[in-house]
XYZ file of C-alpha atoms in Angstrom:
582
model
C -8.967 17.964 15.088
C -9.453 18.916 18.849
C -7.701 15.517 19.643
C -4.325 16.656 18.150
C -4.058 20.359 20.087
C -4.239 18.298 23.975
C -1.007 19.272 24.490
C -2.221 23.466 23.756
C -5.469 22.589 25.700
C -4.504 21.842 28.571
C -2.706 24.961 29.496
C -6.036 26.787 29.446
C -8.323 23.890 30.566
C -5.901 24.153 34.257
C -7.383 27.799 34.246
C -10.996 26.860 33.532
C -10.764 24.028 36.521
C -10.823 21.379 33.052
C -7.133 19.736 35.082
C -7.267 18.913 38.746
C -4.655 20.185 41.171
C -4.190 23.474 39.062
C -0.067 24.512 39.140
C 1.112 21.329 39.368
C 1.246 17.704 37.489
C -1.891 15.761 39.219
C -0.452 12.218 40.749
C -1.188 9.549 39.128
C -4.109 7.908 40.421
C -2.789 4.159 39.212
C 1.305 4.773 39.017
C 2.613 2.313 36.538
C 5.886 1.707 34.862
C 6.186 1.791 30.880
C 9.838 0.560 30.632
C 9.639 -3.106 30.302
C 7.770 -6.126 28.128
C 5.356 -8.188 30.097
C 4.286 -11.662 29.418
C 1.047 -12.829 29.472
C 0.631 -13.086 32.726
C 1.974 -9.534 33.653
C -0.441 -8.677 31.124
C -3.161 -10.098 32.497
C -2.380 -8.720 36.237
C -2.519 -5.643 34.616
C -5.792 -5.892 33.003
C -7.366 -6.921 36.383
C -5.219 -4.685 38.220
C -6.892 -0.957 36.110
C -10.517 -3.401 36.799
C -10.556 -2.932 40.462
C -9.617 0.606 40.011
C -11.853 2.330 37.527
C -14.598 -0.559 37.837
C -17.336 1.309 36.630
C -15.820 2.585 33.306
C -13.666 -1.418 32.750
C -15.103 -4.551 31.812
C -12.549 -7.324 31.375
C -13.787 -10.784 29.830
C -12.207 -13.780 28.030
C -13.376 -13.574 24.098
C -11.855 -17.137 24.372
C -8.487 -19.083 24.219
C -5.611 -19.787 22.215
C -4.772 -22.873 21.210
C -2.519 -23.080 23.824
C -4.866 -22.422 26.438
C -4.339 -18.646 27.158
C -7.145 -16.288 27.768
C -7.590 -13.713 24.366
C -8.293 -10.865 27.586
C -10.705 -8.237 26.122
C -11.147 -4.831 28.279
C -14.245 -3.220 27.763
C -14.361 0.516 28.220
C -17.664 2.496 28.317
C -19.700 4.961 30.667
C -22.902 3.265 31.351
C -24.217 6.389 32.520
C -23.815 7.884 29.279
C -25.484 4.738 27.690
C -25.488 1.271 26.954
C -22.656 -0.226 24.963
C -24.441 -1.085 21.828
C -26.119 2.900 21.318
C -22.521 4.024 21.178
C -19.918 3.305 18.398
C -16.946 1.191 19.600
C -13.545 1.611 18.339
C -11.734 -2.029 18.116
C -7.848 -2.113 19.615
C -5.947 -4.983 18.864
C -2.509 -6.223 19.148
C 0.114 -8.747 19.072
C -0.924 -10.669 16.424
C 1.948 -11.462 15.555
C 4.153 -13.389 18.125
C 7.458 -11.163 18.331
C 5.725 -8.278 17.692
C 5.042 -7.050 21.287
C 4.908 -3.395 21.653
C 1.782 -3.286 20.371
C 0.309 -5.251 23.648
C 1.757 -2.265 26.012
C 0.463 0.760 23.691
C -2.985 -0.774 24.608
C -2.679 -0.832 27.769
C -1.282 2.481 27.849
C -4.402 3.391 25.983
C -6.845 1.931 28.922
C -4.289 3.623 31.741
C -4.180 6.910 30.099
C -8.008 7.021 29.397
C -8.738 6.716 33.078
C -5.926 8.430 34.276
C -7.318 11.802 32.574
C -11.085 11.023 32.536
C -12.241 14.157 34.751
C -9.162 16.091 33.768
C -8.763 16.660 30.841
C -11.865 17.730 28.892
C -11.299 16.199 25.585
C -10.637 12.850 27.088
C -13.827 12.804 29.473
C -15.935 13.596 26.491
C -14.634 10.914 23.870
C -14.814 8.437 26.838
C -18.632 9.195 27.741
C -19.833 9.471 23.829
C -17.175 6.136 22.555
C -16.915 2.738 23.611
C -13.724 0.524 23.314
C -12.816 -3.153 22.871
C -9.243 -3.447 23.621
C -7.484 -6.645 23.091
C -3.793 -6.464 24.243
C -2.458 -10.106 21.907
C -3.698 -12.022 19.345
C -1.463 -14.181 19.730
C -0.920 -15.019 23.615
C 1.051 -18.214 22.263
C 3.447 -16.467 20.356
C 3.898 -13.265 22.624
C 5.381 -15.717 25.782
C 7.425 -18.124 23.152
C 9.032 -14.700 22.372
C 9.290 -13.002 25.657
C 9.940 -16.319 27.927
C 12.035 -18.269 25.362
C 15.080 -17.376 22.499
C 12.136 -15.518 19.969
C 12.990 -16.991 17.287
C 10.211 -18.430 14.880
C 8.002 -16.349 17.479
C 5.772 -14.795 14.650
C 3.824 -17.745 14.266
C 1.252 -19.107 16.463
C 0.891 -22.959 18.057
C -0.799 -24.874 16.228
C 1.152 -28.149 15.541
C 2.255 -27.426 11.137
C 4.191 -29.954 9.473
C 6.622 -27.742 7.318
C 8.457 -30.325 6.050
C 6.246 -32.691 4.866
C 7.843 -35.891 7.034
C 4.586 -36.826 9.278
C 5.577 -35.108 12.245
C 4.977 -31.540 13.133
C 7.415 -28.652 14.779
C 10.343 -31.432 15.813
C 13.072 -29.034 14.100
C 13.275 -25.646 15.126
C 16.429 -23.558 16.595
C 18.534 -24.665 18.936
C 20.243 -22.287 21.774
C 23.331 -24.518 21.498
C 25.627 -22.105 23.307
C 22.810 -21.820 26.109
C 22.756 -17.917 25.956
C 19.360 -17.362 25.645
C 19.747 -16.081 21.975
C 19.811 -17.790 18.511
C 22.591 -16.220 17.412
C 23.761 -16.174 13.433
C 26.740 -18.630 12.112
C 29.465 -17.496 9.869
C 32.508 -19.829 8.935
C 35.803 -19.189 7.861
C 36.657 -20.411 4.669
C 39.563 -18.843 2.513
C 38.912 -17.838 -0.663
C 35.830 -19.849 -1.208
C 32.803 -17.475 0.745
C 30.567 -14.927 0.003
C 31.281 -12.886 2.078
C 33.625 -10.731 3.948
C 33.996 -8.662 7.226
C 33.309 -5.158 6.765
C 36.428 -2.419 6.913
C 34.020 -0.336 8.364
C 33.093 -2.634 11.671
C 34.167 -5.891 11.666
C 30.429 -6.983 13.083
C 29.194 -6.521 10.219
C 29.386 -9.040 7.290
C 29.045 -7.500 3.637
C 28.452 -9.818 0.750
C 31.315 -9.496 -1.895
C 30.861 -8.566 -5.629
C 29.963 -11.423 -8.008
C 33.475 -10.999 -9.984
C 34.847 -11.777 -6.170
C 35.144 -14.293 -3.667
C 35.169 -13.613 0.269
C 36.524 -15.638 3.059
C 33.885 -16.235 4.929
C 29.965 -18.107 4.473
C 26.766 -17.548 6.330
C 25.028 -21.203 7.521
C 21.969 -19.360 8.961
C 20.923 -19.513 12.643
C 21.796 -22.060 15.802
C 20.429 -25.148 15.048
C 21.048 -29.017 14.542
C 19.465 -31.880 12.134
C 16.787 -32.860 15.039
C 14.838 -35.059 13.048
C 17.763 -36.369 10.804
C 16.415 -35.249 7.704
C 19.570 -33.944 6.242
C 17.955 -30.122 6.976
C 18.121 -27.715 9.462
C 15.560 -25.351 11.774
C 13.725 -26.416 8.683
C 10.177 -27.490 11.066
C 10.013 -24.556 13.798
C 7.050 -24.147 15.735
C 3.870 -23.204 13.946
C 5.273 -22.288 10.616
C 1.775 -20.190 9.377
C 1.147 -16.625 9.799
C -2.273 -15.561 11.888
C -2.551 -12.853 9.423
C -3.720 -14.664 6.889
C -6.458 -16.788 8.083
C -9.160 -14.217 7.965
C -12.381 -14.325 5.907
C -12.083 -11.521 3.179
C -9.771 -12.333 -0.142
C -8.703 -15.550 1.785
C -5.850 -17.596 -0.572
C -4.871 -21.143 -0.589
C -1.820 -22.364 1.115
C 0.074 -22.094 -3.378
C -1.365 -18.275 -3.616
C -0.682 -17.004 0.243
C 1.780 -19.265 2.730
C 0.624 -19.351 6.011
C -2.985 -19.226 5.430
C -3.804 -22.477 6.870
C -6.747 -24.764 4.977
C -9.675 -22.379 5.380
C -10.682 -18.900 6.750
C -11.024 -19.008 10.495
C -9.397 -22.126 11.106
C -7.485 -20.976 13.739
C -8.900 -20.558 16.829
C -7.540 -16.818 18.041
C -8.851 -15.464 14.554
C -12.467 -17.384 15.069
C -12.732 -16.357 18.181
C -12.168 -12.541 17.617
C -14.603 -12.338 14.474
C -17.159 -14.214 16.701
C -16.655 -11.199 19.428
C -16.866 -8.563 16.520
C -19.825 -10.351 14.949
C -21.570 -9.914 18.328
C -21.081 -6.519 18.100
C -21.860 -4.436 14.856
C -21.451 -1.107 16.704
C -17.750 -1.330 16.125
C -17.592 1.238 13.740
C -13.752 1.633 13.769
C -10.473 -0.558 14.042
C -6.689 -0.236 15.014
C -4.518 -3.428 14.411
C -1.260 -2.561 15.986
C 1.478 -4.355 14.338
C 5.562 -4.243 14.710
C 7.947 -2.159 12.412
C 8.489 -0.054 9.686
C 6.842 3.056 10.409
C 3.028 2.902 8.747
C -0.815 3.575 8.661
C -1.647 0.945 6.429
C -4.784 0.560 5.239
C -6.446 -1.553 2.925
C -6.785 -3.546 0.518
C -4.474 -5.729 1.214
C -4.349 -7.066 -2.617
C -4.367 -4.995 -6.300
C -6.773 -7.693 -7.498
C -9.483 -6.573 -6.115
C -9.143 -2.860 -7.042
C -9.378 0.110 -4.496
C -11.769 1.414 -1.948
C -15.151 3.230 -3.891
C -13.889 7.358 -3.854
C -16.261 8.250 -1.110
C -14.338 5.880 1.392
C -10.785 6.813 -0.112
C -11.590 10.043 0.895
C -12.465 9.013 4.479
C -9.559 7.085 5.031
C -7.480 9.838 3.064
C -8.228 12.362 5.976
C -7.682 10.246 8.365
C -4.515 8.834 6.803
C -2.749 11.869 6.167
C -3.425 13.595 9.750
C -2.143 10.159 11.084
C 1.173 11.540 9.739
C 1.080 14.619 11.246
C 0.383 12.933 14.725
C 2.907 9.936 13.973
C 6.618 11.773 12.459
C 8.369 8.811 10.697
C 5.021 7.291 9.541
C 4.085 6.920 6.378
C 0.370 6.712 5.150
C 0.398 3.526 2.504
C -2.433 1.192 1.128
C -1.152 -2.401 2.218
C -0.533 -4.280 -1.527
C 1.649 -0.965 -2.391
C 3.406 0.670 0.664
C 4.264 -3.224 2.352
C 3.426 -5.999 0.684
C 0.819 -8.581 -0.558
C -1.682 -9.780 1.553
C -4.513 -12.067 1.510
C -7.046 -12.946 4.190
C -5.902 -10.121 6.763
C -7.597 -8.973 9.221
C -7.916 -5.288 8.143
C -9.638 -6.645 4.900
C -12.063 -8.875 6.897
C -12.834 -5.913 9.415
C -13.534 -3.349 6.396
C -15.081 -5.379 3.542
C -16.159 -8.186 5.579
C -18.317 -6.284 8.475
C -17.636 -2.356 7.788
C -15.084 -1.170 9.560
C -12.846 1.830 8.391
C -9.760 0.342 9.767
C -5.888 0.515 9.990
C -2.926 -1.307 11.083
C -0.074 0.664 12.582
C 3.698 -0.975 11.713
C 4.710 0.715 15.080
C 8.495 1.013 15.445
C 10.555 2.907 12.761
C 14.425 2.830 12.303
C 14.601 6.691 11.717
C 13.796 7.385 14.981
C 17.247 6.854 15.920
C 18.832 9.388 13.931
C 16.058 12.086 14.113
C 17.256 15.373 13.145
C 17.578 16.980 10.093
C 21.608 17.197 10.165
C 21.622 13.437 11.383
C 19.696 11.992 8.807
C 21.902 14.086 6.083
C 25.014 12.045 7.967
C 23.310 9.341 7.422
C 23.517 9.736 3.527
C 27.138 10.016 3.774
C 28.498 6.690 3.122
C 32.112 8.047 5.661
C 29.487 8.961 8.249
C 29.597 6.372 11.113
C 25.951 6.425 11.327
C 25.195 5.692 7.246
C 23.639 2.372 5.871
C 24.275 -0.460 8.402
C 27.147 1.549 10.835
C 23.984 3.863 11.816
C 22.894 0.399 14.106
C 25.391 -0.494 15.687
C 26.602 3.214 16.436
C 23.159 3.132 18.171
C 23.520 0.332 19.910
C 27.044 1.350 21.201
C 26.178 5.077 22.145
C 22.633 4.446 23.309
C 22.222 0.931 24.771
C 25.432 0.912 25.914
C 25.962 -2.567 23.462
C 22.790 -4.341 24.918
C 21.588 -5.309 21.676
C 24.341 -7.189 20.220
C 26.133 -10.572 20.625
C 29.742 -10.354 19.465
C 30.871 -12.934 17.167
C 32.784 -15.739 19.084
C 33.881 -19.114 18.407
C 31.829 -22.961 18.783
C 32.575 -26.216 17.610
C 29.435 -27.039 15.446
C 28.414 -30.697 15.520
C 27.542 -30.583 11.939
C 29.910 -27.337 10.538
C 32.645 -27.936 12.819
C 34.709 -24.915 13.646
C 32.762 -21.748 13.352
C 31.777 -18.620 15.136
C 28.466 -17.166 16.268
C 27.115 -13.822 16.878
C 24.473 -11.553 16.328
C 21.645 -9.209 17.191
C 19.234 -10.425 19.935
C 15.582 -11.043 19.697
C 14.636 -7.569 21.050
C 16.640 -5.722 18.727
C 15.931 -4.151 15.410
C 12.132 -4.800 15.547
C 10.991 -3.609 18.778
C 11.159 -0.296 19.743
C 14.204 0.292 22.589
C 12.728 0.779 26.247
C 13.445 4.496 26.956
C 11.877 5.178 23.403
C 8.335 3.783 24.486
C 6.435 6.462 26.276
C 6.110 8.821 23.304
C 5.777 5.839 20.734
C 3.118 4.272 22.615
C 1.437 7.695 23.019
C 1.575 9.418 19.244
C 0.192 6.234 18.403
C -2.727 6.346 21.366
C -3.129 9.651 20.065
C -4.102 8.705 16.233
C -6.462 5.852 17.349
C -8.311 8.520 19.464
C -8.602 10.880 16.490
C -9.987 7.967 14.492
C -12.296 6.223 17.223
C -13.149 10.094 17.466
C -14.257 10.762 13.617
C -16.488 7.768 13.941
C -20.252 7.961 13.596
C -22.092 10.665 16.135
C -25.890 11.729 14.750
C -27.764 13.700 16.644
C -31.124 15.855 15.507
C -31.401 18.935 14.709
C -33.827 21.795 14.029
C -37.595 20.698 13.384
C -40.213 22.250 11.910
C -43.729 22.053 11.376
C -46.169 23.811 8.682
C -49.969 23.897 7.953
C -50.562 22.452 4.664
C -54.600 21.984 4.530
C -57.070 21.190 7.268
C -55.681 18.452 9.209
C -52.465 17.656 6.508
C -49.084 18.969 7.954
C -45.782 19.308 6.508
C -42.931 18.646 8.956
C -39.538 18.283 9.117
C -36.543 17.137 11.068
C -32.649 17.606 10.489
C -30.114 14.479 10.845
C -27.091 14.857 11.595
C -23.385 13.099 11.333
C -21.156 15.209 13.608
C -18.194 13.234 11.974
C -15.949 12.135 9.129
C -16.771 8.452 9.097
C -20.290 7.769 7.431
C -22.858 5.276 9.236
C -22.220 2.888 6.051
C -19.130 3.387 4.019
C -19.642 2.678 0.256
C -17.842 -1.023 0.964
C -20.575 -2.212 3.168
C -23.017 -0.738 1.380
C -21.819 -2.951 -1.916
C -21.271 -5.645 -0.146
C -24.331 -5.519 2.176
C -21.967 -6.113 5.523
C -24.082 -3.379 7.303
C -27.713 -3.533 8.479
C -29.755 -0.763 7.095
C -29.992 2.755 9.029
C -33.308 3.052 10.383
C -35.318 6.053 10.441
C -38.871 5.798 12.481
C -41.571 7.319 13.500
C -44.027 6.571 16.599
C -46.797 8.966 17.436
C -50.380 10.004 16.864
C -50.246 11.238 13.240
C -50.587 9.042 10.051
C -47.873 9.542 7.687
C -48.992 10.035 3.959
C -45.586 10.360 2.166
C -42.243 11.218 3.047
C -38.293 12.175 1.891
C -35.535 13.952 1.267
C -34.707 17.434 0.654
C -32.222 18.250 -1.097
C -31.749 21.760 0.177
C -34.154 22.729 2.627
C -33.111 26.804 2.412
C -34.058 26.468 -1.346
C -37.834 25.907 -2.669
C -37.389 22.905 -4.846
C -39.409 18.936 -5.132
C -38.449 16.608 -2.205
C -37.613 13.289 -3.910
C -40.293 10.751 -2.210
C -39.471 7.432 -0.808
C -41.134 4.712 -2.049
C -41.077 2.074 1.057
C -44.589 0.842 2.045
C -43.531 1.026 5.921
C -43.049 5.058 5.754
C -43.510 5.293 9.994
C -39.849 2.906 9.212
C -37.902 3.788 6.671
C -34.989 1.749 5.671
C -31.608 4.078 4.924
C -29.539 1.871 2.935
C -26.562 3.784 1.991
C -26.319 5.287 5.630
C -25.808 8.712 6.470
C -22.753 10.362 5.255
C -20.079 12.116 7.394
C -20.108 15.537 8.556
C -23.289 16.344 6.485
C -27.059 16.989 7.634
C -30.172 15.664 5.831
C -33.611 17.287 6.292
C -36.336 14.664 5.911
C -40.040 15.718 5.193
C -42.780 14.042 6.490
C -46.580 14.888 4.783
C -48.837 13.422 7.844
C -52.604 13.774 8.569
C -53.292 14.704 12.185
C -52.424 16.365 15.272
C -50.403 15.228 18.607
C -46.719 14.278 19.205
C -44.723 12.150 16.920
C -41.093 11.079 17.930
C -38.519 10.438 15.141
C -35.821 8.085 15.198
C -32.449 7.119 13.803
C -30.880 4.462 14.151
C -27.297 3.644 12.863
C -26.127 0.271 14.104
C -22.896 1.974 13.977
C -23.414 5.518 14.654
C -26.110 4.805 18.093
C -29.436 6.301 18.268
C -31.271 9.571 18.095
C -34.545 10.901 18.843
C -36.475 14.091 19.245
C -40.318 14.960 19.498
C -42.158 17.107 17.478
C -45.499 19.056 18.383
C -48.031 18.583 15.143
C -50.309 21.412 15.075
């Protein structure tokens, strides 16, 4: 995959003239700083900001708002001098769907930045931006993201929209409280002698273990900062939101009993609605990356065993895909959803590929063995005296690296409701989000497999032609079709489930056509299965064109003159070439 060997291109592209400014590392023609989280806001100034630079390759637009009010910001990127947006196939970027998962906002816009940073210099870049287009959009879940960044973060996974959790009339009246005013909702523990379940470790006394079953511990855990704001006898039991914008999409969608969170039906909520409406309107998106928040995957679907796996032809798309992903991404793991995660119904990446044809994945973007990344490392880590094994590994990170920024010791408050008690904890940026002077190479391994994939979409182009006498005025031609890439014009999915218009193949010219089809192996004399369409000048190609493969049609026509054959894929663009009949 040419994608993958950049880094051993560019050496020799600098000697060809392929890297401006040849001996030394080109400035940047947009400097920008990767180090920090930006709010929506920031976001947005930066999404104009890369606009008024590179306007003729950047489109930015509204797809709509949140239900707070926020723009959903969508950057456009194609080369109009290459073509139009809809004869190209788009690769779909998302992000932040998820409140307090954030990182995934920066990595696309570290995808736009890079992309016009190198356009021009490096080769492989300039070529996937003329023949691709992209729809990158930074958050989901604009809501969520500045509830996490501006406020505590906690309960910041959800979106806005007002949920009654528990049942008492009134929505989101009981969430955390930051009752020590430190701008984290810190964990509780209480002492209590001889009747907890739990005790402080030996190990670090941060750390609270849970004692043996035959035991009892001196301490209990009462959750997170919080009060009984609506008097119900409960605590932080009616946060904000309280659903999960991952479940509200249209494919295997579950009632609220079968899959919490999903709301009362599919698109209900107004980010997810809007978004398919912006897809809908454009069927040349062909690919999809959902960036999501930890655990180190390339998830794929489905998202539920129920429904059984992908046909074999598309396994063995994704497969390829999958498995080079883990060669680009170390730490990743290639899973299907239901097995590698968990269950899910009504996700996105099931709507994208079953509901409009979309080979797509969802990166889990930060993984815990980054910190420990060497081979002797990660054999301390099995060694349960090692100060990095099991839970120490953490805070010995935290400590060594981040110089304790992470953590809140524990330290005592007088609880209105538990009295005495003490409170401590890890903050809102820890754990799930990658730490700052980790981003650069997380944001761009993970650039770098989107680019492979928006790169193994759908590319035809014609090939060799040929025409032969047959009798008199009857001529036997044909034309070779091609898919330059992995990712077939119609995966076997969208085929079934008829989420993909038709490829077209036509033909416009002087000559009548009198039959027409396939060869199986144009270098071997054999029949030529005929098509039987009455429209033969517009042939419908129902189960697309396959990846990486070339079909020769035959055409029997009567006449002389030029004819021009077509195809069209709506998501692999569209192809012509002229042929001389005589």
């Amino acid at each position: 995959m040419r994608l993958v060997m950049a880094s051993v291109a560019l050496a020799s592209l600098a000697a060809q003239g392929g890297v401006a400014q040849q001996g030394s590392d080109p400035e940047h023609r947009l400097p920008l700083t990767w180090d920090r989280w930006l709010d929506h806001e920031e976001v947005g100034e930066r999404l104009r900001l890369m606009e008024r630079t590179w306007p003729e390759f950047l489109t930015l637009e509204s797809a709509g708002e949140s239900y707070g009010g926020r723009e959903m910001w969508v950057m456009t990127i194609n080369n109009p001098k290459t073509g139009a947006e809809q004869d190209k196939a788009a690769m779909y970027i998302e992000a932040n769907v998820h409140g307090n998962e954030i990182q995934g906002a920066e990595v696309t816009l570290y995808t736009i930045w890079y992309l016009m940073e190198n356009y021009g210099r490096i080769d492989e870049i300039t070529r996937i931006v003329d023949e691709r287009v992209f729809y990158v959009v930074p958050s989901v879940n604009p809501d969520g993201r500045d509830y996490f960044l501006l406020g505590t973060g906690s309960g910041a996974r959800t979106g806005h929209v007002p949920v009654d959790d528990d049942g008492d009339g009134v929505a989101d009246e009981d969430g955390p409280n930051d009752m020590n005013g430190n701008g984290v909702i810190e964990q509780i523990r209480k002492y209590v002698p001889g009747a907890g379940t739990h005790r402080i470790s030996h190990d670090d006394p941060r750390i609270m273990e849970t004692v043996p079953p035959d035991e009892t511990g001196d301490w209990v855990l009462l959750g997170y900062e919080g009060i009984d704001d609506d008097g119900d006898g409960q605590v932080n039991e009616d946060p904000i939101g309280g659903y999960d914008p991952n479940r509200n999409y249209g494919a295997d969608w579950q009632p609220e009993y079968i899959q919490g969170g999903s709301m009362h039906y599919p698109f209900e909520l107004p980010e997810a609605r809007a978004l398919n409406e912006f897809m809908l309107a454009r069927p040349n998106i062909a690919g999809a990356q959902s960036y999501h928040n930890s655990g180190g995957m390339i998830l794929r679907g489905p998202g539920a065993a129920w429904g059984g796996d992908y046909p074999f032809a598309d396994i063995r798309v994704y497969d390829e895909l999958g498995e080079t992903g883990e060669r680009i991404l170390p730490y990743y793991n290639y899973y299907i959803i239901w097995q590698g995660l968990y269950t899910v119904h009504g996700g996105s990446i099931d709507w994208f590929n079953d509901g409009l044809g979309v080979v797509s994945f969802s990166n889990e973007l930060w993984s815990s063995g980054q910190y420990f990344n060497s081979p002797l490392l990660r054999e301390q880590q099995d060694e349960p005296d090692s100060p990095i094994s099991g839970q120490k590994g953490r805070y010995f990170f935290d400590d060594f690296l981040e110089f304790g920024a992470g953590y809140v010791e524990w330290a005592p408050f007088d609880h209105p409701i538990y009295g005495p008690v003490e409170m401590g904890g890890w903050n809102k940026l820890s754990g799930r989000v990658n730490p700052r002077f980790m981003s650069m190479e997380l944001f761009h391994r993970n650039m770098a497999f989107t680019l492979y994939h928006a790169d193994q979409m759908p590319l035809m182009s014609m090939g060799e032609t040929s025409v032969e006498r047959v009798d008199g005025d009857v001529y036997r031609v044909r034309v070779d079709v091609r898919n330059e890439r992995l990712i077939p014009t119609i995966t076997e999915r969208a085929r079934r489930h008829h989420a993909v218009r038709p490829d077209i193949l036509s033909v416009d010219g002087d000559v009548e056509i009198i039959a027409a089809g396939w060869v199986e192996d144009k270098h071997r004399p054999g029949p030529t299965e005929l098509i039987e369409q009455e429209e033969l000048d517009r042939i419908l190609v129902r189960s697309g064109h396959p990846g990486r493969t070339t079909r020769t049609i035959e055409y029997l026509v009567r006449g002389r003159g030029t004819m021009t054959v077509t195809y069209s894929a709506v998501k692999g663009g569209t192809v012509s070439t002229r042929v001389q009949v005589r």
